[in-house]
Short mmCIF file of C-alpha atoms in Angstrom, two decimals:
data_model
loop_
_atom_site.label_atom_id
_atom_site.label_comp_id
_atom_site.label_asym_id
_atom_site.label_seq_id
_atom_site.Cartn_x
_atom_site.Cartn_y
_atom_site.Cartn_z
CA MET A 1 77.91 2.62 23.24
CA LYS A 2 77.56 -1.13 23.53
CA LYS A 3 80.79 -3.07 22.95
CA ILE A 4 80.50 -6.66 21.78
CA VAL A 5 83.31 -9.18 21.27
CA LEU A 6 82.49 -12.18 19.06
CA ALA A 7 84.81 -15.14 19.61
CA GLY A 8 85.35 -18.15 17.40
CA GLY A 9 86.43 -19.25 13.97
CA GLY A 10 88.62 -21.81 12.33
CA THR A 11 86.20 -23.03 9.67
CA ALA A 12 83.61 -21.25 7.55
CA GLY A 13 81.00 -23.07 9.63
CA HIS A 14 82.05 -20.99 12.62
CA VAL A 15 82.98 -17.75 10.86
CA ASN A 16 79.86 -17.30 8.70
CA PRO A 17 77.39 -17.32 11.63
CA LEU A 18 79.71 -14.99 13.54
CA LEU A 19 79.66 -12.48 10.71
CA ALA A 20 75.90 -12.82 10.23
CA VAL A 21 75.34 -11.96 13.89
CA ALA A 22 77.84 -9.09 13.70
CA ASP A 23 75.92 -7.60 10.78
CA ALA A 24 72.60 -8.00 12.60
CA ILE A 25 73.94 -6.27 15.73
CA VAL A 26 75.13 -3.27 13.72
CA ARG A 27 71.89 -3.15 11.75
CA LEU A 28 69.78 -3.13 14.93
CA ASP A 29 72.12 -0.77 16.81
CA PRO A 30 74.36 1.27 14.46
CA GLU A 31 76.17 2.74 17.48
CA ALA A 32 77.33 -0.67 18.74
CA LYS A 33 81.04 -1.46 18.49
CA VAL A 34 81.66 -5.03 17.32
CA SER A 35 85.03 -6.78 17.16
CA ALA A 36 86.11 -10.40 16.83
CA LEU A 37 88.51 -12.67 18.67
CA GLY A 38 90.07 -15.53 16.71
CA THR A 39 93.36 -17.09 15.70
CA GLU A 40 95.91 -16.39 13.00
CA VAL A 41 95.39 -19.76 11.34
CA GLY A 42 91.61 -19.87 10.89
CA LEU A 43 89.52 -18.45 8.07
CA GLU A 44 88.59 -15.56 10.33
CA LYS A 45 92.03 -14.06 9.66
CA ASP A 46 90.84 -13.05 6.19
CA LEU A 47 87.05 -13.13 6.38
CA VAL A 48 86.58 -10.91 9.43
CA PRO A 49 88.66 -7.93 8.21
CA ALA A 50 87.13 -8.34 4.74
CA ALA A 51 83.70 -7.92 6.33
CA GLY A 52 84.80 -4.66 7.95
CA TYR A 53 85.37 -5.79 11.55
CA GLU A 54 88.51 -5.58 13.68
CA LEU A 55 90.10 -8.89 14.66
CA ASP A 56 92.21 -9.66 17.73
CA THR A 57 94.06 -12.97 17.75
CA ILE A 58 95.40 -15.49 20.22
CA GLU A 59 97.19 -18.82 19.70
CA LYS A 60 94.95 -21.85 19.43
CA VAL A 61 95.07 -24.16 22.44
CA PRO A 62 93.50 -27.54 21.59
CA PHE A 63 92.18 -29.48 24.56
CA PRO A 64 94.34 -32.60 25.06
CA ARG A 65 92.57 -35.83 24.21
CA ARG A 66 95.34 -38.19 25.32
CA LEU A 67 98.34 -38.15 27.62
CA ASN A 68 101.25 -36.87 25.52
CA LYS A 69 103.66 -33.95 25.33
CA ALA A 70 100.91 -31.53 24.34
CA ALA A 71 98.89 -32.54 27.39
CA PHE A 72 101.74 -31.62 29.72
CA GLN A 73 102.19 -28.30 27.92
CA PHE A 74 98.49 -27.48 27.97
CA PRO A 75 98.19 -25.81 31.43
CA ALA A 76 100.93 -23.26 30.72
CA ARG A 77 99.64 -22.55 27.21
CA TRP A 78 96.09 -22.17 28.52
CA ARG A 79 97.18 -19.65 31.16
CA ARG A 80 99.20 -17.69 28.60
CA GLU A 81 96.33 -17.38 26.09
CA CYS A 82 93.84 -16.61 28.84
CA ALA A 83 96.08 -13.73 29.92
CA LYS A 84 96.11 -12.45 26.32
CA THR A 85 92.34 -12.79 26.15
CA ARG A 86 91.88 -10.82 29.36
CA ALA A 87 94.03 -8.00 28.01
CA ILE A 88 91.97 -7.96 24.80
CA LEU A 89 88.62 -7.90 26.61
CA GLU A 90 89.86 -5.12 28.91
CA ARG A 91 91.09 -3.06 25.97
CA ARG A 92 87.85 -3.63 24.08
CA GLU A 93 85.83 -2.82 27.24
CA ALA A 94 83.56 -5.73 26.35
CA ASP A 95 79.97 -5.59 27.57
CA VAL A 96 79.15 -9.06 26.19
CA VAL A 97 81.28 -11.92 24.88
CA VAL A 98 79.63 -14.10 22.25
CA GLY A 99 81.15 -17.44 21.27
CA PHE A 100 80.52 -19.63 18.23
CA GLY A 101 82.83 -22.52 19.05
CA GLY A 102 86.36 -23.04 17.86
CA TYR A 103 89.74 -22.55 19.49
CA ALA A 104 89.32 -18.90 20.48
CA SER A 105 85.98 -19.46 22.19
CA ALA A 106 87.07 -21.50 25.21
CA PRO A 107 89.53 -18.92 26.65
CA ALA A 108 86.99 -16.18 25.92
CA TYR A 109 84.27 -17.96 27.90
CA SER A 110 86.54 -18.64 30.85
CA VAL A 111 88.00 -15.15 31.05
CA ALA A 112 84.67 -13.38 30.51
CA HIS A 113 83.21 -15.37 33.39
CA THR A 114 86.01 -14.37 35.78
CA MET A 115 85.63 -10.73 34.68
CA GLY A 116 81.86 -10.71 35.24
CA ILE A 117 81.09 -10.15 31.55
CA PRO A 118 77.88 -11.76 30.24
CA VAL A 119 78.46 -14.74 27.96
CA VAL A 120 76.32 -15.74 24.98
CA ILE A 121 76.89 -18.93 22.96
CA HIS A 122 75.68 -20.11 19.60
CA GLU A 123 75.89 -23.85 18.91
CA GLN A 124 75.20 -24.99 15.36
CA ASN A 125 75.77 -28.74 15.70
CA ALA A 126 73.34 -31.35 16.94
CA ARG A 127 76.11 -32.51 19.30
CA ALA A 128 78.00 -29.62 20.86
CA GLY A 129 81.76 -29.27 20.69
CA MET A 130 84.07 -29.17 23.68
CA ALA A 131 84.52 -25.39 23.82
CA ASN A 132 80.78 -24.72 23.96
CA LYS A 133 80.27 -27.46 26.53
CA LEU A 134 82.81 -25.66 28.71
CA GLY A 135 81.25 -22.27 28.17
CA ALA A 136 77.60 -23.28 28.61
CA ARG A 137 77.92 -23.39 32.39
CA TYR A 138 78.87 -19.70 32.34
CA ALA A 139 76.39 -18.60 29.67
CA ASP A 140 73.52 -16.20 30.19
CA PHE A 141 72.01 -17.30 26.88
CA VAL A 142 72.65 -20.22 24.53
CA GLY A 143 71.13 -20.23 21.06
CA THR A 144 71.09 -23.54 19.19
CA VAL A 145 70.18 -24.88 15.77
CA TYR A 146 68.86 -28.14 17.25
CA GLU A 147 66.68 -28.95 20.24
CA SER A 148 69.01 -31.52 21.81
CA THR A 149 72.69 -30.55 21.81
CA GLY A 150 73.82 -31.94 25.15
CA LEU A 151 74.58 -28.44 26.46
CA LYS A 152 73.72 -27.72 30.09
CA VAL A 153 73.47 -24.12 31.27
CA GLY A 154 73.90 -22.82 34.80
CA LYS A 155 71.14 -21.39 36.99
CA GLN A 156 71.44 -17.97 35.38
CA GLY A 157 71.31 -19.24 31.82
CA THR A 158 68.59 -19.98 29.30
CA ILE A 159 68.79 -22.11 26.16
CA GLU A 160 66.62 -21.76 23.06
CA ARG A 161 66.49 -23.14 19.53
CA VAL A 162 67.05 -20.07 17.36
CA GLY A 163 68.37 -21.61 14.13
CA LEU A 164 71.53 -20.82 12.19
CA PRO A 165 72.44 -17.18 11.51
CA LEU A 166 72.35 -17.24 7.73
CA ARG A 167 74.93 -15.90 5.34
CA PRO A 168 73.59 -12.72 3.69
CA VAL A 169 73.31 -14.39 0.29
CA ILE A 170 71.24 -17.25 1.76
CA ALA A 171 69.06 -14.90 3.82
CA LYS A 172 68.40 -12.87 0.67
CA LEU A 173 67.49 -15.99 -1.29
CA ALA A 174 65.13 -17.18 1.47
CA ALA A 175 63.26 -13.87 1.24
CA GLU A 176 63.10 -14.13 -2.56
CA LEU A 177 61.81 -17.70 -2.44
CA GLU A 178 59.14 -16.75 0.08
CA SER A 179 58.05 -13.84 -2.12
CA ASN A 180 58.14 -15.47 -5.56
CA ARG A 181 59.88 -18.83 -5.89
CA GLU A 182 59.31 -19.15 -9.64
CA GLN A 183 60.74 -15.71 -10.38
CA ALA A 184 63.85 -16.45 -8.31
CA ARG A 185 64.25 -19.77 -10.13
CA GLU A 186 63.99 -18.23 -13.60
CA ARG A 187 66.53 -15.51 -12.84
CA ALA A 188 69.03 -17.99 -11.36
CA ALA A 189 68.53 -20.45 -14.21
CA GLN A 190 69.60 -17.84 -16.74
CA GLU A 191 72.84 -17.23 -14.86
CA LEU A 192 73.57 -20.94 -14.50
CA GLY A 193 72.67 -21.83 -18.07
CA VAL A 194 70.02 -24.40 -17.08
CA ASP A 195 66.37 -24.86 -18.07
CA SER A 196 64.05 -23.28 -15.51
CA ARG A 197 61.13 -25.39 -16.75
CA ARG A 198 62.80 -28.75 -16.16
CA PRO A 199 63.39 -30.45 -12.78
CA LEU A 200 66.93 -30.05 -11.48
CA VAL A 201 69.01 -32.18 -9.11
CA LEU A 202 71.93 -30.52 -7.33
CA VAL A 203 74.74 -32.82 -6.19
CA THR A 204 77.36 -31.42 -3.83
CA GLY A 205 79.80 -32.86 -1.33
CA GLY A 206 81.25 -29.51 -0.25
CA SER A 207 84.43 -27.80 -1.41
CA LEU A 208 86.45 -31.04 -1.21
CA GLY A 209 83.70 -33.10 -2.76
CA ALA A 210 82.53 -36.58 -1.81
CA VAL A 211 83.77 -39.48 -3.90
CA SER A 212 80.88 -41.78 -2.97
CA LEU A 213 78.26 -39.20 -4.02
CA ASN A 214 80.16 -38.40 -7.19
CA ARG A 215 80.45 -42.00 -8.33
CA ALA A 216 76.95 -43.13 -7.38
CA VAL A 217 75.19 -40.24 -9.14
CA ALA A 218 77.43 -40.15 -12.22
CA ALA A 219 77.08 -43.92 -12.68
CA ALA A 220 73.28 -43.56 -12.51
CA SER A 221 73.26 -40.47 -14.72
CA LYS A 222 71.29 -42.03 -17.58
CA ASP A 223 68.33 -42.80 -15.31
CA ILE A 224 68.30 -39.38 -13.64
CA LEU A 225 68.66 -37.51 -16.93
CA SER A 226 65.53 -39.23 -18.20
CA VAL A 227 63.51 -37.11 -15.74
CA ALA A 228 65.75 -34.18 -14.74
CA GLN A 229 68.83 -32.11 -15.43
CA ILE A 230 71.78 -32.19 -13.05
CA VAL A 231 74.18 -29.65 -11.57
CA HIS A 232 77.07 -31.61 -10.10
CA LEU A 233 79.66 -29.83 -7.97
CA THR A 234 82.39 -32.42 -7.70
CA GLY A 235 84.93 -30.81 -5.38
CA ARG A 236 88.50 -29.95 -6.22
CA GLY A 237 90.29 -32.38 -8.51
CA LYS A 238 87.29 -34.68 -8.96
CA ALA A 239 85.54 -33.34 -12.07
CA ASP A 240 87.35 -35.51 -14.64
CA GLU A 241 86.26 -38.77 -13.02
CA VAL A 242 82.65 -37.60 -12.94
CA ARG A 243 82.75 -36.52 -16.59
CA ASN A 244 84.19 -39.89 -17.61
CA LEU A 245 81.51 -41.79 -15.70
CA VAL A 246 78.74 -39.71 -17.24
CA GLU A 247 80.03 -40.31 -20.75
CA VAL A 248 80.27 -44.06 -20.11
CA ASN A 249 76.83 -44.37 -18.51
CA ALA A 250 74.71 -41.71 -20.21
CA GLY A 251 76.54 -41.37 -23.49
CA GLU A 252 78.03 -38.40 -25.24
CA GLY A 253 76.33 -35.03 -25.62
CA HIS A 254 75.10 -34.60 -22.04
CA LEU A 255 78.07 -32.86 -20.44
CA ALA A 256 78.05 -29.10 -19.99
CA GLY A 257 79.65 -26.42 -17.90
CA ILE A 258 77.96 -23.83 -15.72
CA GLY A 259 77.09 -20.30 -16.80
CA PRO A 260 75.05 -18.54 -19.51
CA GLN A 261 77.33 -20.00 -22.18
CA ALA A 262 76.19 -23.51 -21.16
CA ALA A 263 72.54 -22.89 -22.04
CA ASP A 264 72.77 -24.62 -25.41
CA GLU A 265 75.05 -27.44 -24.25
CA GLY A 266 74.13 -30.66 -22.44
CA ASP A 267 71.98 -31.24 -19.37
CA TYR A 268 74.61 -32.66 -16.99
CA HIS A 269 76.36 -29.54 -15.72
CA VAL A 270 79.72 -30.22 -14.04
CA ALA A 271 81.99 -27.88 -12.06
CA GLU A 272 84.42 -28.44 -9.23
CA TYR A 273 83.01 -25.54 -7.22
CA LEU A 274 80.36 -22.83 -7.53
CA GLU A 275 80.96 -19.54 -5.75
CA ARG A 276 77.31 -18.56 -6.16
CA ILE A 277 75.81 -21.70 -4.64
CA ASP A 278 72.65 -19.68 -4.01
CA LEU A 279 71.95 -19.80 -7.75
CA ALA A 280 71.95 -23.59 -7.70
CA PHE A 281 69.77 -23.62 -4.59
CA ALA A 282 67.26 -21.32 -6.31
CA CYS A 283 66.90 -23.78 -9.22
CA ALA A 284 67.06 -27.09 -7.35
CA ASP A 285 64.11 -29.41 -6.92
CA LEU A 286 66.21 -31.94 -4.98
CA ILE A 287 69.64 -31.85 -3.34
CA ILE A 288 71.92 -34.86 -2.82
CA CYS A 289 74.53 -33.84 -0.26
CA ARG A 290 76.39 -34.41 2.99
CA SER A 291 74.69 -33.32 6.21
CA GLY A 292 77.04 -30.83 7.80
CA ALA A 293 75.29 -28.52 10.25
CA GLY A 294 75.51 -25.48 7.99
CA THR A 295 74.25 -27.38 4.95
CA VAL A 296 71.23 -28.81 6.76
CA ALA A 297 70.33 -25.45 8.33
CA GLU A 298 70.58 -23.58 5.03
CA LEU A 299 68.58 -26.12 3.03
CA THR A 300 65.77 -26.18 5.57
CA ALA A 301 65.75 -22.38 5.77
CA LEU A 302 65.22 -22.41 1.99
CA GLY A 303 62.64 -25.19 2.06
CA LEU A 304 64.66 -27.52 -0.16
CA PRO A 305 64.09 -31.29 -0.04
CA ALA A 306 67.30 -33.26 0.24
CA VAL A 307 68.78 -36.72 0.29
CA TYR A 308 71.32 -36.47 3.10
CA VAL A 309 74.33 -38.79 3.05
CA PRO A 310 76.14 -38.32 6.39
CA LEU A 311 79.93 -38.34 6.36
CA PRO A 312 80.85 -41.79 7.74
CA ILE A 313 83.53 -40.64 10.18
CA GLY A 314 83.76 -39.29 13.72
CA ASN A 315 80.98 -39.88 16.21
CA GLY A 316 78.16 -39.72 13.70
CA GLU A 317 77.70 -35.95 14.07
CA GLN A 318 76.35 -35.52 10.56
CA ARG A 319 73.70 -38.18 11.12
CA PHE A 320 72.50 -36.27 14.19
CA ASN A 321 72.30 -33.10 12.09
CA ALA A 322 70.02 -34.64 9.48
CA GLN A 323 67.90 -36.87 11.73
CA PRO A 324 65.45 -34.21 13.04
CA VAL A 325 64.80 -32.93 9.52
CA VAL A 326 64.16 -36.43 8.22
CA GLU A 327 61.83 -37.13 11.14
CA ALA A 328 59.96 -33.90 10.33
CA GLY A 329 59.48 -35.10 6.75
CA GLY A 330 61.85 -32.58 5.18
CA GLY A 331 64.32 -35.02 3.64
CA MET A 332 65.65 -38.55 3.32
CA MET A 333 68.81 -40.04 4.76
CA VAL A 334 70.93 -42.85 3.35
CA ASP A 335 74.16 -44.29 4.73
CA ASP A 336 77.27 -43.60 2.70
CA ALA A 337 77.87 -47.32 2.15
CA GLU A 338 74.31 -47.75 0.84
CA LEU A 339 74.51 -44.92 -1.68
CA THR A 340 75.25 -47.08 -4.70
CA PRO A 341 74.32 -46.47 -8.34
CA ALA A 342 71.58 -49.08 -7.87
CA TRP A 343 70.13 -47.15 -4.92
CA VAL A 344 70.18 -43.91 -6.91
CA ARG A 345 68.49 -45.55 -9.92
CA LYS A 346 65.76 -47.01 -7.72
CA HIS A 347 64.95 -43.96 -5.58
CA ILE A 348 65.91 -40.66 -7.25
CA PRO A 349 63.94 -40.85 -10.54
CA ALA A 350 60.89 -42.14 -8.65
CA LEU A 351 61.07 -39.24 -6.19
CA LEU A 352 61.47 -36.70 -8.98
CA ASN A 353 58.43 -38.15 -10.76
CA ASP A 354 56.32 -37.84 -7.60
CA THR A 355 55.80 -34.07 -7.67
CA ASP A 356 53.37 -34.07 -4.75
CA ALA A 357 55.77 -35.96 -2.49
CA LEU A 358 58.65 -33.67 -3.47
CA LEU A 359 56.62 -30.52 -2.79
CA ALA A 360 55.45 -31.93 0.54
CA MET A 361 59.04 -32.69 1.52
CA GLY A 362 60.06 -29.13 0.63
CA GLY A 363 57.16 -27.76 2.67
CA LYS A 364 58.19 -29.77 5.71
CA ALA A 365 61.79 -28.60 5.29
CA TRP A 366 60.57 -24.97 5.22
CA GLU A 367 58.50 -25.53 8.36
CA TYR A 368 61.52 -26.97 10.16
CA GLY A 369 63.87 -24.24 8.99
CA ILE A 370 64.43 -20.91 10.75
CA ARG A 371 65.26 -17.73 8.88
CA ASP A 372 65.63 -15.02 11.55
CA ALA A 373 68.36 -16.50 13.76
CA ALA A 374 70.82 -13.63 13.28
CA ASP A 375 68.30 -11.03 14.44
CA THR A 376 67.21 -13.19 17.38
CA MET A 377 70.79 -13.62 18.53
CA ALA A 378 71.53 -9.92 18.05
CA ARG A 379 68.55 -8.85 20.15
CA ARG A 380 69.53 -11.19 22.98
CA ILE A 381 73.09 -9.87 22.88
CA LEU A 382 72.05 -6.22 22.86
CA ASP A 383 69.62 -6.80 25.75
CA LEU A 384 72.40 -8.32 27.84
CA ALA A 385 74.73 -5.45 26.91
CA ASP A 386 72.11 -2.96 28.12
CA ARG A 387 71.85 -4.72 31.47
CA HIS A 388 75.62 -4.94 31.82
CA ILE A 389 76.09 -1.24 31.13
CA VAL A 390 73.45 -0.32 33.72
#
């Protein structure tokens, strides 16, 4: 029996690929024993057990970025959590340790290396995080979403662009779109309460929303509604401002909710959040969104053209995520500061009216996207486990 420990978590961006790979491992080898290593404060605490996998936890040990009290405490805390990690890997009798980034990954990489356990890494960002940079030197295999991540493997390691292990609901939708895109669209449209025959723009800034996207699109709503309907996911606490802007700019009678009951309402559908985002993806002709790694990977896997508006903070990570897709012809990118109502009025209706250009953009997105990353990762992991057992 192969025994695999998957390490990582914190955000859904780390946990979802971890669970996708776990499911693929069990599907390819039902006898394999899969467990996860995370922390008590990340989303893995709830999501991993809910998916049917056992979770071991350690305390998170952030790498110090400046000389302060935490920096002086770091060596002792690192040794303590590494000792916990070793005990976990020994108890689990791990044949392979697989990391997805996040606080639990770094100790797992280090300890697995000292124990002679093969290490596999998945990196979803265009610019790798600190934990995966540390672990890459020990890795036997590194799977990435992007060609250039800055990761450097040791002599024993290989690195390959495999794509993002997709959430089951997105993987299912990708298969449906490949089989019969129109049928998938019609079915989803009924559930959303939108018109399957009319172009649809999906606007989303993630669960927290994006004020700049919200305001620019809502203020240009009259122009967009002249050529398309809109599903606008505003983020928590931001729906009222969007509704007010739509009423001021497009007039009354356009606003609607989401769901079958909204079918006879307006054509500007507003909600703070949509649990079944796959339904909106199935109906969308164009997405206006941020360019987080998971978002970009999922949209390209589905062949959806997008206007990417990178989050204007940090080291420009979101710009790096979208850039290869834009260069491949699968989307557009606009700076957050440039996404004004005037920009939206000038570009979005024109793009929606150019059906050939929109279809070509979607085709290029599909060509760039990868849909079998979970299975690819699982096969690599199981091959390494076989060699370790022998």
